[in-house]
PDB file of C-alpha atoms and ligand atoms in Angstrom:
ATOM      1  CA  MET A   1      25.397   4.005   3.439  1.00 50.00           C
ATOM      2  CA  ASN A   2      22.838   4.075   6.879  1.00 52.00           C
ATOM      3  CA  SER A   3      21.047   1.277   6.578  1.00 57.00           C
ATOM      4  CA  SER A   4      17.919   2.895   8.766  1.00 64.00           C
ATOM      5  CA  ALA A   5      17.353   5.172   5.938  1.00 75.00           C
ATOM      6  CA  GLU A   6      13.973   5.415   4.320  1.00 87.00           C
ATOM      7  CA  PRO A   7      14.556   3.703   1.097  1.00 94.00           C
ATOM      8  CA  LEU A   8      15.014   6.004  -2.069  1.00 96.00           C
ATOM      9  CA  LEU A   9      13.516   3.500  -3.968  1.00 98.00           C
ATOM     10  CA  ASP A  10      10.913   0.786  -2.618  1.00 97.00           C
ATOM     11  CA  VAL A  11      10.044  -2.189  -5.190  1.00 97.00           C
ATOM     12  CA  ARG A  12       7.709  -4.109  -3.788  1.00 97.00           C
ATOM     13  CA  ASN A  13       6.260  -7.727  -4.924  1.00 98.00           C
ATOM     14  CA  LEU A  14       6.449  -6.865  -8.593  1.00 98.00           C
ATOM     15  CA  SER A  15       5.699  -9.123 -11.502  1.00 98.00           C
ATOM     16  CA  LYS A  16       5.966  -8.745 -14.952  1.00 98.00           C
ATOM     17  CA  ASN A  17       4.400 -11.362 -17.543  1.00 97.00           C
ATOM     18  CA  PHE A  18       4.801 -11.499 -21.467  1.00 96.00           C
ATOM     19  CA  ALA A  19       1.597 -13.633 -22.480  1.00 93.00           C
ATOM     20  CA  ALA A  20       2.733 -16.899 -20.805  1.00 92.00           C
ATOM     21  CA  VAL A  21       6.125 -16.090 -19.703  1.00 95.00           C
ATOM     22  CA  GLN A  22       6.958 -14.542 -16.210  1.00 96.00           C
ATOM     23  CA  ALA A  23       9.388 -12.670 -16.532  1.00 97.00           C
ATOM     24  CA  LEU A  24       9.272 -11.222 -12.953  1.00 98.00           C
ATOM     25  CA  LYS A  25       7.329 -13.111  -9.898  1.00 98.00           C
ATOM     26  CA  ASP A  26       6.870 -11.127  -6.502  1.00 98.00           C
ATOM     27  CA  PHE A  27      10.435  -9.387  -6.548  1.00 98.00           C
ATOM     28  CA  SER A  28      11.037  -7.040  -3.723  1.00 97.00           C
ATOM     29  CA  MET A  29      14.286  -4.992  -2.995  1.00 97.00           C
ATOM     30  CA  VAL A  30      14.852  -1.764  -1.748  1.00 97.00           C
ATOM     31  CA  VAL A  31      17.508   1.068  -2.647  1.00 98.00           C
ATOM     32  CA  ARG A  32      19.133   3.279   0.075  1.00 97.00           C
ATOM     33  CA  PRO A  33      20.509   6.849  -0.485  1.00 96.00           C
ATOM     34  CA  GLY A  34      24.106   6.557  -0.825  1.00 96.00           C
ATOM     35  CA  GLU A  35      23.752   2.754  -1.642  1.00 97.00           C
ATOM     36  CA  VAL A  36      24.744   0.678  -4.787  1.00 97.00           C
ATOM     37  CA  VAL A  37      22.380  -2.523  -5.211  1.00 98.00           C
ATOM     38  CA  ALA A  38      23.418  -5.246  -8.028  1.00 98.00           C
ATOM     39  CA  PRO A  39      20.520  -7.300  -9.328  1.00 98.00           C
ATOM     40  CA  ALA A  40      22.569 -10.333 -10.120  1.00 97.00           C
ATOM     41  CA  GLY A  41      21.477 -13.667 -12.216  1.00 96.00           C
ATOM     42  CA  ASP A  42      21.803 -15.785 -15.113  1.00 94.00           C
ATOM     43  CA  ASN A  43      20.713 -15.173 -18.684  1.00 93.00           C
ATOM     44  CA  GLY A  44      17.414 -14.715 -18.622  1.00 94.00           C
ATOM     45  CA  ALA A  45      16.662 -14.363 -14.710  1.00 96.00           C
ATOM     46  CA  GLY A  46      15.142 -11.338 -15.543  1.00 96.00           C
ATOM     47  CA  LYS A  47      17.456  -8.527 -14.668  1.00 96.00           C
ATOM     48  CA  THR A  48      16.567  -6.247 -17.633  1.00 94.00           C
ATOM     49  CA  THR A  49      12.661  -6.835 -17.236  1.00 96.00           C
ATOM     50  CA  LEU A  50      13.153  -5.487 -13.611  1.00 97.00           C
ATOM     51  CA  ILE A  51      15.341  -2.482 -15.094  1.00 96.00           C
ATOM     52  CA  LYS A  52      12.473  -1.683 -17.326  1.00 96.00           C
ATOM     53  CA  ALA A  53       9.712  -2.163 -14.936  1.00 97.00           C
ATOM     54  CA  ILE A  54      11.540   0.497 -12.842  1.00 97.00           C
ATOM     55  CA  SER A  55      12.477   3.028 -15.482  1.00 95.00           C
ATOM     56  CA  GLY A  56       8.989   3.445 -17.377  1.00 95.00           C
ATOM     57  CA  VAL A  57       9.652   1.219 -20.377  1.00 95.00           C
ATOM     58  CA  TYR A  58       7.043  -1.874 -19.269  1.00 96.00           C
ATOM     59  CA  LYS A  59       4.478  -1.284 -17.296  1.00 96.00           C
ATOM     60  CA  PRO A  60       4.616  -4.048 -14.657  1.00 97.00           C
ATOM     61  CA  SER A  61       1.789  -6.814 -14.383  1.00 97.00           C
ATOM     62  CA  SER A  62       1.488  -6.067 -10.750  1.00 97.00           C
ATOM     63  CA  GLY A  63       3.261  -4.686  -7.709  1.00 98.00           C
ATOM     64  CA  GLU A  64       4.411  -1.396  -6.488  1.00 97.00           C
ATOM     65  CA  ILE A  65       7.342   1.221  -6.832  1.00 97.00           C
ATOM     66  CA  ARG A  66       7.786   3.114  -4.453  1.00 97.00           C
ATOM     67  CA  LEU A  67       9.887   6.671  -4.636  1.00 96.00           C
ATOM     68  CA  ARG A  68      10.671   7.775  -1.119  1.00 94.00           C
ATOM     69  CA  GLY A  69       7.589   6.590   0.159  1.00 94.00           C
ATOM     70  CA  GLU A  70       5.149   7.951  -2.438  1.00 95.00           C
ATOM     71  CA  PRO A  71       4.102   5.056  -4.798  1.00 96.00           C
ATOM     72  CA  VAL A  72       4.413   5.930  -8.464  1.00 96.00           C
ATOM     73  CA  SER A  73       3.767   4.413 -12.076  1.00 96.00           C
ATOM     74  CA  PHE A  74       5.769   5.696 -15.050  1.00 96.00           C
ATOM     75  CA  ALA A  75       4.087   5.519 -18.474  1.00 95.00           C
ATOM     76  CA  THR A  76       6.914   6.132 -19.788  1.00 93.00           C
ATOM     77  CA  PRO A  77      10.845   6.211 -19.837  1.00 90.00           C
ATOM     78  CA  GLN A  78      10.439  10.379 -19.692  1.00 88.00           C
ATOM     79  CA  GLU A  79       8.322   9.978 -16.830  1.00 94.00           C
ATOM     80  CA  ALA A  80      10.800   8.157 -14.737  1.00 94.00           C
ATOM     81  CA  ARG A  81      13.684  10.436 -15.774  1.00 90.00           C
ATOM     82  CA  ASP A  82      11.586  13.395 -14.421  1.00 90.00           C
ATOM     83  CA  LYS A  83      11.012  11.960 -11.297  1.00 93.00           C
ATOM     84  CA  GLY A  84      14.652  11.433 -11.022  1.00 93.00           C
ATOM     85  CA  ILE A  85      15.177   7.685 -12.105  1.00 95.00           C
ATOM     86  CA  GLU A  86      17.681   7.864 -15.059  1.00 91.00           C
ATOM     87  CA  THR A  87      18.946   4.935 -17.496  1.00 90.00           C
ATOM     88  CA  ILE A  88      22.606   4.489 -18.261  1.00 86.00           C
ATOM     89  CA  TYR A  89      22.808   1.975 -21.232  1.00 77.00           C
ATOM     90  CA  ARG A  90      25.917   0.289 -22.169  1.00 70.00           C
ATOM     91  CA  ASP A  91      25.565   2.448 -25.664  1.00 66.00           C
ATOM     92  CA  SER A  92      24.210   5.681 -24.065  1.00 68.00           C
ATOM     93  CA  ALA A  93      22.471   7.949 -26.401  1.00 75.00           C
ATOM     94  CA  LEU A  94      24.852  10.996 -27.058  1.00 86.00           C
ATOM     95  CA  ALA A  95      24.874  12.973 -30.104  1.00 88.00           C
ATOM     96  CA  ASP A  96      28.791  12.123 -31.299  1.00 90.00           C
ATOM     97  CA  ASN A  97      28.944  15.342 -33.250  1.00 93.00           C
ATOM     98  CA  LEU A  98      27.749  17.428 -30.411  1.00 92.00           C
ATOM     99  CA  SER A  99      30.396  18.186 -26.922  1.00 91.00           C
ATOM    100  CA  ILE A 100      29.808  17.333 -23.920  1.00 92.00           C
ATOM    101  CA  GLY A 101      27.716  20.619 -22.795  1.00 92.00           C
ATOM    102  CA  ALA A 102      25.444  19.901 -25.810  1.00 91.00           C
ATOM    103  CA  ASN A 103      25.010  16.261 -25.018  1.00 91.00           C
ATOM    104  CA  ILE A 104      24.169  17.436 -21.278  1.00 90.00           C
ATOM    105  CA  PHE A 105      21.743  19.539 -22.362  1.00 90.00           C
ATOM    106  CA  LEU A 106      20.052  17.335 -25.237  1.00 85.00           C
ATOM    107  CA  GLY A 107      16.809  17.664 -26.189  1.00 80.00           C
ATOM    108  CA  ARG A 108      16.492  21.099 -23.034  1.00 82.00           C
ATOM    109  CA  GLU A 109      18.731  23.446 -24.710  1.00 84.00           C
ATOM    110  CA  PRO A 110      19.041  26.478 -22.042  1.00 87.00           C
ATOM    111  CA  MET A 111      18.338  29.879 -24.614  1.00 88.00           C
ATOM    112  CA  ARG A 112      18.947  33.092 -23.832  1.00 90.00           C
ATOM    113  CA  LYS A 113      18.392  36.526 -25.778  1.00 89.00           C
ATOM    114  CA  ALA A 114      20.693  38.111 -27.908  1.00 87.00           C
ATOM    115  CA  PHE A 115      20.452  42.119 -27.816  1.00 85.00           C
ATOM    116  CA  GLY A 116      17.672  41.575 -25.817  1.00 87.00           C
ATOM    117  CA  PHE A 117      15.344  39.863 -27.700  1.00 87.00           C
ATOM    118  CA  LEU A 118      16.203  37.189 -30.010  1.00 88.00           C
ATOM    119  CA  PRO A 119      16.524  33.852 -28.345  1.00 88.00           C
ATOM    120  CA  VAL A 120      19.680  31.983 -29.121  1.00 89.00           C
ATOM    121  CA  LEU A 121      21.408  29.056 -27.512  1.00 88.00           C
ATOM    122  CA  ASP A 122      23.129  29.890 -24.567  1.00 89.00           C
ATOM    123  CA  ARG A 123      26.246  28.337 -25.365  1.00 89.00           C
ATOM    124  CA  LYS A 124      27.897  29.721 -21.831  1.00 91.00           C
ATOM    125  CA  LYS A 125      25.741  28.124 -19.913  1.00 91.00           C
ATOM    126  CA  MET A 126      26.297  24.729 -21.465  1.00 90.00           C
ATOM    127  CA  ALA A 127      30.067  25.171 -21.164  1.00 91.00           C
ATOM    128  CA  ASP A 128      30.297  25.859 -17.568  1.00 91.00           C
ATOM    129  CA  ALA A 129      27.426  23.092 -17.117  1.00 89.00           C
ATOM    130  CA  ALA A 130      30.028  20.687 -18.908  1.00 89.00           C
ATOM    131  CA  LYS A 131      33.196  22.150 -16.828  1.00 90.00           C
ATOM    132  CA  SER A 132      31.293  22.057 -13.567  1.00 87.00           C
ATOM    133  CA  THR A 133      29.423  18.809 -13.902  1.00 84.00           C
ATOM    134  CA  MET A 134      32.689  16.946 -15.246  1.00 83.00           C
ATOM    135  CA  ALA A 135      35.262  18.260 -12.701  1.00 84.00           C
ATOM    136  CA  LEU A 136      32.490  17.265  -9.957  1.00 78.00           C
ATOM    137  CA  LEU A 137      33.150  14.241 -11.133  1.00 75.00           C
ATOM    138  CA  ASP A 138      36.916  14.377 -11.266  1.00 76.00           C
ATOM    139  CA  PHE A 139      36.610  13.950 -14.876  1.00 77.00           C
ATOM    140  CA  HIS A 140      38.869  16.108 -16.980  1.00 78.00           C
ATOM    141  CA  VAL A 141      39.452  15.930 -20.415  1.00 78.00           C
ATOM    142  CA  ASN A 142      41.419  18.934 -22.272  1.00 80.00           C
ATOM    143  CA  ARG A 143      38.894  19.505 -25.310  1.00 83.00           C
ATOM    144  CA  MET A 144      35.875  20.166 -23.518  1.00 83.00           C
ATOM    145  CA  GLU A 145      34.497  21.695 -26.622  1.00 87.00           C
ATOM    146  CA  ALA A 146      35.254  18.868 -29.022  1.00 90.00           C
ATOM    147  CA  PRO A 147      32.477  16.318 -30.513  1.00 93.00           C
ATOM    148  CA  VAL A 148      32.474  13.660 -27.780  1.00 90.00           C
ATOM    149  CA  SER A 149      33.013  11.423 -31.090  1.00 90.00           C
ATOM    150  CA  ASN A 150      36.811  12.315 -29.855  1.00 89.00           C
ATOM    151  CA  PHE A 151      36.507  10.884 -26.842  1.00 86.00           C
ATOM    152  CA  SER A 152      36.997   7.334 -25.431  1.00 82.00           C
ATOM    153  CA  GLY A 153      34.335   4.663 -24.660  1.00 82.00           C
ATOM    154  CA  GLY A 154      35.036   5.268 -20.778  1.00 80.00           C
ATOM    155  CA  GLN A 155      34.977   9.169 -21.376  1.00 82.00           C
ATOM    156  CA  ARG A 156      31.512   8.739 -23.200  1.00 84.00           C
ATOM    157  CA  ARG A 157      29.992   7.018 -20.385  1.00 83.00           C
ATOM    158  CA  ALA A 158      31.194   9.833 -17.435  1.00 84.00           C
ATOM    159  CA  VAL A 159      29.442  11.941 -20.060  1.00 87.00           C
ATOM    160  CA  ALA A 160      26.022  10.262 -19.783  1.00 87.00           C
ATOM    161  CA  ILE A 161      26.702   9.769 -16.020  1.00 86.00           C
ATOM    162  CA  GLY A 162      27.533  13.579 -16.376  1.00 86.00           C
ATOM    163  CA  ARG A 163      24.401  14.332 -17.751  1.00 86.00           C
ATOM    164  CA  ALA A 164      22.130  12.331 -15.359  1.00 86.00           C
ATOM    165  CA  VAL A 165      24.240  13.890 -12.549  1.00 84.00           C
ATOM    166  CA  TYR A 166      23.759  17.555 -13.694  1.00 87.00           C
ATOM    167  CA  TRP A 167      19.589  16.765 -14.101  1.00 86.00           C
ATOM    168  CA  ASP A 168      19.771  15.665 -10.562  1.00 82.00           C
ATOM    169  CA  ALA A 169      18.819  11.867 -11.293  1.00 91.00           C
ATOM    170  CA  GLN A 170      18.716  10.759  -7.538  1.00 94.00           C
ATOM    171  CA  ILE A 171      18.807   6.813  -8.872  1.00 96.00           C
ATOM    172  CA  LEU A 172      20.926   5.981 -11.344  1.00 95.00           C
ATOM    173  CA  ILE A 173      20.236   2.451 -13.144  1.00 95.00           C
ATOM    174  CA  MET A 174      23.579   1.255 -14.880  1.00 92.00           C
ATOM    175  CA  ASP A 175      23.486  -1.477 -17.495  1.00 88.00           C
ATOM    176  CA  GLU A 176      27.012  -3.399 -17.929  1.00 86.00           C
ATOM    177  CA  PRO A 177      28.238   0.077 -17.316  1.00 83.00           C
ATOM    178  CA  THR A 178      31.803  -1.286 -17.852  1.00 81.00           C
ATOM    179  CA  ALA A 179      31.212  -3.559 -20.806  1.00 82.00           C
ATOM    180  CA  ALA A 180      33.467  -3.436 -23.404  1.00 79.00           C
ATOM    181  CA  LEU A 181      35.992  -0.987 -21.620  1.00 80.00           C
ATOM    182  CA  GLY A 182      39.463  -1.280 -21.499  1.00 81.00           C
ATOM    183  CA  VAL A 183      40.317  -1.947 -17.860  1.00 82.00           C
ATOM    184  CA  PRO A 184      41.397   1.607 -16.910  1.00 80.00           C
ATOM    185  CA  GLU A 185      38.047   2.944 -18.067  1.00 80.00           C
ATOM    186  CA  GLN A 186      36.659  -0.090 -16.197  1.00 82.00           C
ATOM    187  CA  ARG A 187      38.382   1.377 -12.910  1.00 83.00           C
ATOM    188  CA  LYS A 188      37.479   4.815 -14.177  1.00 81.00           C
ATOM    189  CA  VAL A 189      33.553   3.985 -14.052  1.00 84.00           C
ATOM    190  CA  ILE A 190      34.077   2.229 -10.879  1.00 88.00           C
ATOM    191  CA  SER A 191      35.302   5.100  -9.206  1.00 87.00           C
ATOM    192  CA  LEU A 192      32.527   7.515 -10.540  1.00 86.00           C
ATOM    193  CA  ILE A 193      29.946   4.982  -9.095  1.00 91.00           C
ATOM    194  CA  HIS A 194      32.079   5.529  -6.017  1.00 91.00           C
ATOM    195  CA  GLN A 195      31.593   9.221  -6.261  1.00 88.00           C
ATOM    196  CA  LEU A 196      27.881   8.881  -7.039  1.00 90.00           C
ATOM    197  CA  LYS A 197      27.588   7.203  -3.475  1.00 92.00           C
ATOM    198  CA  ALA A 198      29.303   9.792  -1.902  1.00 92.00           C
ATOM    199  CA  ARG A 199      26.931  12.266  -3.104  1.00 90.00           C
ATOM    200  CA  GLY A 200      23.790  10.384  -1.647  1.00 94.00           C
ATOM    201  CA  ARG A 201      22.762   8.958  -5.050  1.00 94.00           C
ATOM    202  CA  GLY A 202      21.228   5.388  -5.193  1.00 96.00           C
ATOM    203  CA  VAL A 203      22.508   3.158  -7.909  1.00 96.00           C
ATOM    204  CA  ILE A 204      21.180   0.105  -9.414  1.00 97.00           C
ATOM    205  CA  PHE A 205      24.198  -1.979 -11.170  1.00 96.00           C
ATOM    206  CA  ILE A 206      23.798  -4.492 -13.452  1.00 95.00           C
ATOM    207  CA  SER A 207      27.004  -6.177 -14.488  1.00 92.00           C
ATOM    208  CA  HIS A 208      27.772 -10.027 -15.959  1.00 87.00           C
ATOM    209  CA  ASN A 209      31.445  -9.222 -13.711  1.00 90.00           C
ATOM    210  CA  LEU A 210      30.824 -10.562 -10.303  1.00 94.00           C
ATOM    211  CA  GLN A 211      34.710  -8.933  -9.639  1.00 92.00           C
ATOM    212  CA  ASP A 212      33.006  -5.500 -10.798  1.00 90.00           C
ATOM    213  CA  ILE A 213      29.775  -6.675  -8.997  1.00 95.00           C
ATOM    214  CA  PHE A 214      32.102  -7.032  -5.692  1.00 95.00           C
ATOM    215  CA  ALA A 215      34.405  -3.896  -6.376  1.00 92.00           C
ATOM    216  CA  VAL A 216      31.202  -1.533  -6.186  1.00 93.00           C
ATOM    217  CA  SER A 217      28.239  -2.891  -4.724  1.00 97.00           C
ATOM    218  CA  ASP A 218      27.027  -2.956  -1.357  1.00 97.00           C
ATOM    219  CA  ARG A 219      24.581  -5.230  -1.526  1.00 98.00           C
ATOM    220  CA  ILE A 220      23.504  -8.222  -4.344  1.00 98.00           C
ATOM    221  CA  VAL A 221      19.805  -9.558  -4.861  1.00 98.00           C
ATOM    222  CA  VAL A 222      19.962 -12.299  -6.362  1.00 98.00           C
ATOM    223  CA  LEU A 223      17.174 -13.310  -9.445  1.00 97.00           C
ATOM    224  CA  ARG A 224      16.460 -16.780 -10.705  1.00 97.00           C
ATOM    225  CA  ARG A 225      13.659 -17.386 -13.120  1.00 96.00           C
ATOM    226  CA  GLY A 226      12.172 -14.372 -12.028  1.00 97.00           C
ATOM    227  CA  VAL A 227      12.017 -14.726  -8.431  1.00 97.00           C
ATOM    228  CA  GLN A 228      14.372 -13.568  -5.681  1.00 97.00           C
ATOM    229  CA  ALA A 229      16.511 -15.949  -4.696  1.00 96.00           C
ATOM    230  CA  GLY A 230      18.736 -14.800  -1.861  1.00 96.00           C
ATOM    231  CA  GLU A 231      19.592 -11.247  -0.566  1.00 97.00           C
ATOM    232  CA  ARG A 232      23.432 -10.768   0.419  1.00 98.00           C
ATOM    233  CA  LYS A 233      25.584  -7.767   1.893  1.00 98.00           C
ATOM    234  CA  ILE A 234      28.984  -7.835  -0.593  1.00 98.00           C
ATOM    235  CA  SER A 235      30.815  -7.640   3.200  1.00 97.00           C
ATOM    236  CA  GLU A 236      29.110 -10.832   4.447  1.00 98.00           C
ATOM    237  CA  THR A 237      29.114 -12.862   1.261  1.00 98.00           C
ATOM    238  CA  THR A 238      31.742 -15.057  -1.572  1.00 98.00           C
ATOM    239  CA  HIS A 239      31.546 -14.927  -5.294  1.00 97.00           C
ATOM    240  CA  ASP A 240      30.725 -18.968  -4.398  1.00 97.00           C
ATOM    241  CA  GLU A 241      27.975 -18.246  -2.397  1.00 97.00           C
ATOM    242  CA  VAL A 242      26.491 -15.415  -5.007  1.00 97.00           C
ATOM    243  CA  VAL A 243      26.754 -18.439  -7.720  1.00 97.00           C
ATOM    244  CA  LYS A 244      24.954 -20.811  -5.760  1.00 97.00           C
ATOM    245  CA  LEU A 245      22.292 -18.513  -5.485  1.00 97.00           C
ATOM    246  CA  MET A 246      22.224 -17.988  -9.008  1.00 96.00           C
ATOM    247  CA  VAL A 247      22.049 -21.012 -10.539  1.00 94.00           C
ATOM    248  CA  GLY A 248      19.726 -23.071  -7.361  1.00 90.00           C
ATOM    249  CA  GLY A 249      19.688 -26.565  -6.523  1.00 70.00           C
TER     250      GLY A 249
HETATM  251  N1  ADP B 301       9.619  -8.706 -24.459  1.00 90.17           N
HETATM  252  C1  ADP B 301      10.008 -10.056 -23.988  1.00 90.17           C
HETATM  253  N2  ADP B 301       8.841 -10.528 -24.653  1.00 90.17           N
HETATM  254  C2  ADP B 301       8.741 -12.130 -24.275  1.00 90.17           C
HETATM  255  N3  ADP B 301       9.324 -12.492 -23.243  1.00 90.17           N
HETATM  256  C3  ADP B 301      10.832 -11.876 -22.746  1.00 90.17           C
HETATM  257  C4  ADP B 301      10.770 -10.316 -23.062  1.00 90.17           C
HETATM  258  N4  ADP B 301      11.649  -9.873 -22.716  1.00 90.17           N
HETATM  259  C5  ADP B 301      12.094 -10.606 -21.663  1.00 90.17           C
HETATM  260  N5  ADP B 301      11.510 -11.913 -21.675  1.00 90.17           N
HETATM  261  C6  ADP B 301      11.726 -13.282 -21.309  1.00 90.17           C
HETATM  262  O1  ADP B 301      11.966 -13.022 -19.820  1.00 90.17           O
HETATM  263  C7  ADP B 301      12.920 -13.788 -19.250  1.00 90.17           C
HETATM  264  C8  ADP B 301      13.476 -12.769 -18.695  1.00 90.17           C
HETATM  265  O2  ADP B 301      14.498 -12.103 -19.380  1.00 90.17           O
HETATM  266  P1  ADP B 301      15.295 -10.740 -19.361  1.00 90.17           P
HETATM  267  O3  ADP B 301      14.325  -9.994 -18.078  1.00 90.17           O
HETATM  268  O4  ADP B 301      15.945 -10.240 -20.313  1.00 90.17           O
HETATM  269  O5  ADP B 301      16.720 -11.602 -18.345  1.00 90.17           O
HETATM  270  P2  ADP B 301      18.010 -11.280 -18.400  1.00 90.17           P
HETATM  271  O6  ADP B 301      17.885  -9.363 -18.342  1.00 90.17           O
HETATM  272  O7  ADP B 301      18.378 -11.377 -16.709  1.00 90.17           O
HETATM  273  O8  ADP B 301      19.173 -11.658 -19.441  1.00 90.17           O
HETATM  274  C9  ADP B 301      13.283 -14.471 -20.528  1.00 90.17           C
HETATM  275  O9  ADP B 301      12.476 -15.484 -20.051  1.00 90.17           O
HETATM  276  C10 ADP B 301      13.319 -13.653 -21.705  1.00 90.17           C
HETATM  277  O10 ADP B 301      13.320 -14.677 -22.738  1.00 90.17           O
HETATM  278 MG1   MG B 302      19.289  -8.834 -20.215  1.00 90.17          MG
END
């Protein structure tokens, strides 16, 4: 990570109200290429509101979001996705009965012409994309064409990450990506995040687990009742300090 690189994402003075509740107040943070940033805070601190405001689910009440220096505003999550911001939720929406390839192309199926005129699904393109994307992530399954329902939780999360990578997401927002996984699979997801870093992607990593945050993040940005309560490089802070920032006082 180069701390002088131009930010991929620059969130400035973002606020979001729900009627009388101010869930986010004047919140600012940046994400640079190859950087993992962890917004952290207690329940109700505003983490989900923040990522929904960035990913086009909520319209911010005020403030600014810049992508590579350019102000953006998303009416829908699809608009954010089209600009390279992909969100991976805990139960990422995979179609259970379809293969990895079909899931990568879900809603954007590639077509080819059979006999020179008949439009049919380009299964080879889907299979090739599945293979190359999963290889890129150093992720190996025996039966690439099997329905993803056959895969474990960690493998399914890898498919969701693979889909984002295939469509060239520049910023991946991950909400509790290690939740409800066994320890080996948590490690696997964390190693996928290291690979995204190495490929210059920006990652916003949300987790309840400080150990995971410390294992994977470059920077932690603490939220307390919607306000930015402090920012630390992971290499320059401790669990204790972060917990103090989270609870305040
Ligand atoms: N859709 C909503 N309508 C009303 N209040 C909300 C809504 N979403 C979140 N809030 C409130 O905003 C605050 C921040 O919530 P949230 O962003 O979910 O926090 P976190 O994800 O850190 O637990 C909380 O007080 C919560 O009750
Ligand atoms: Mg939340």
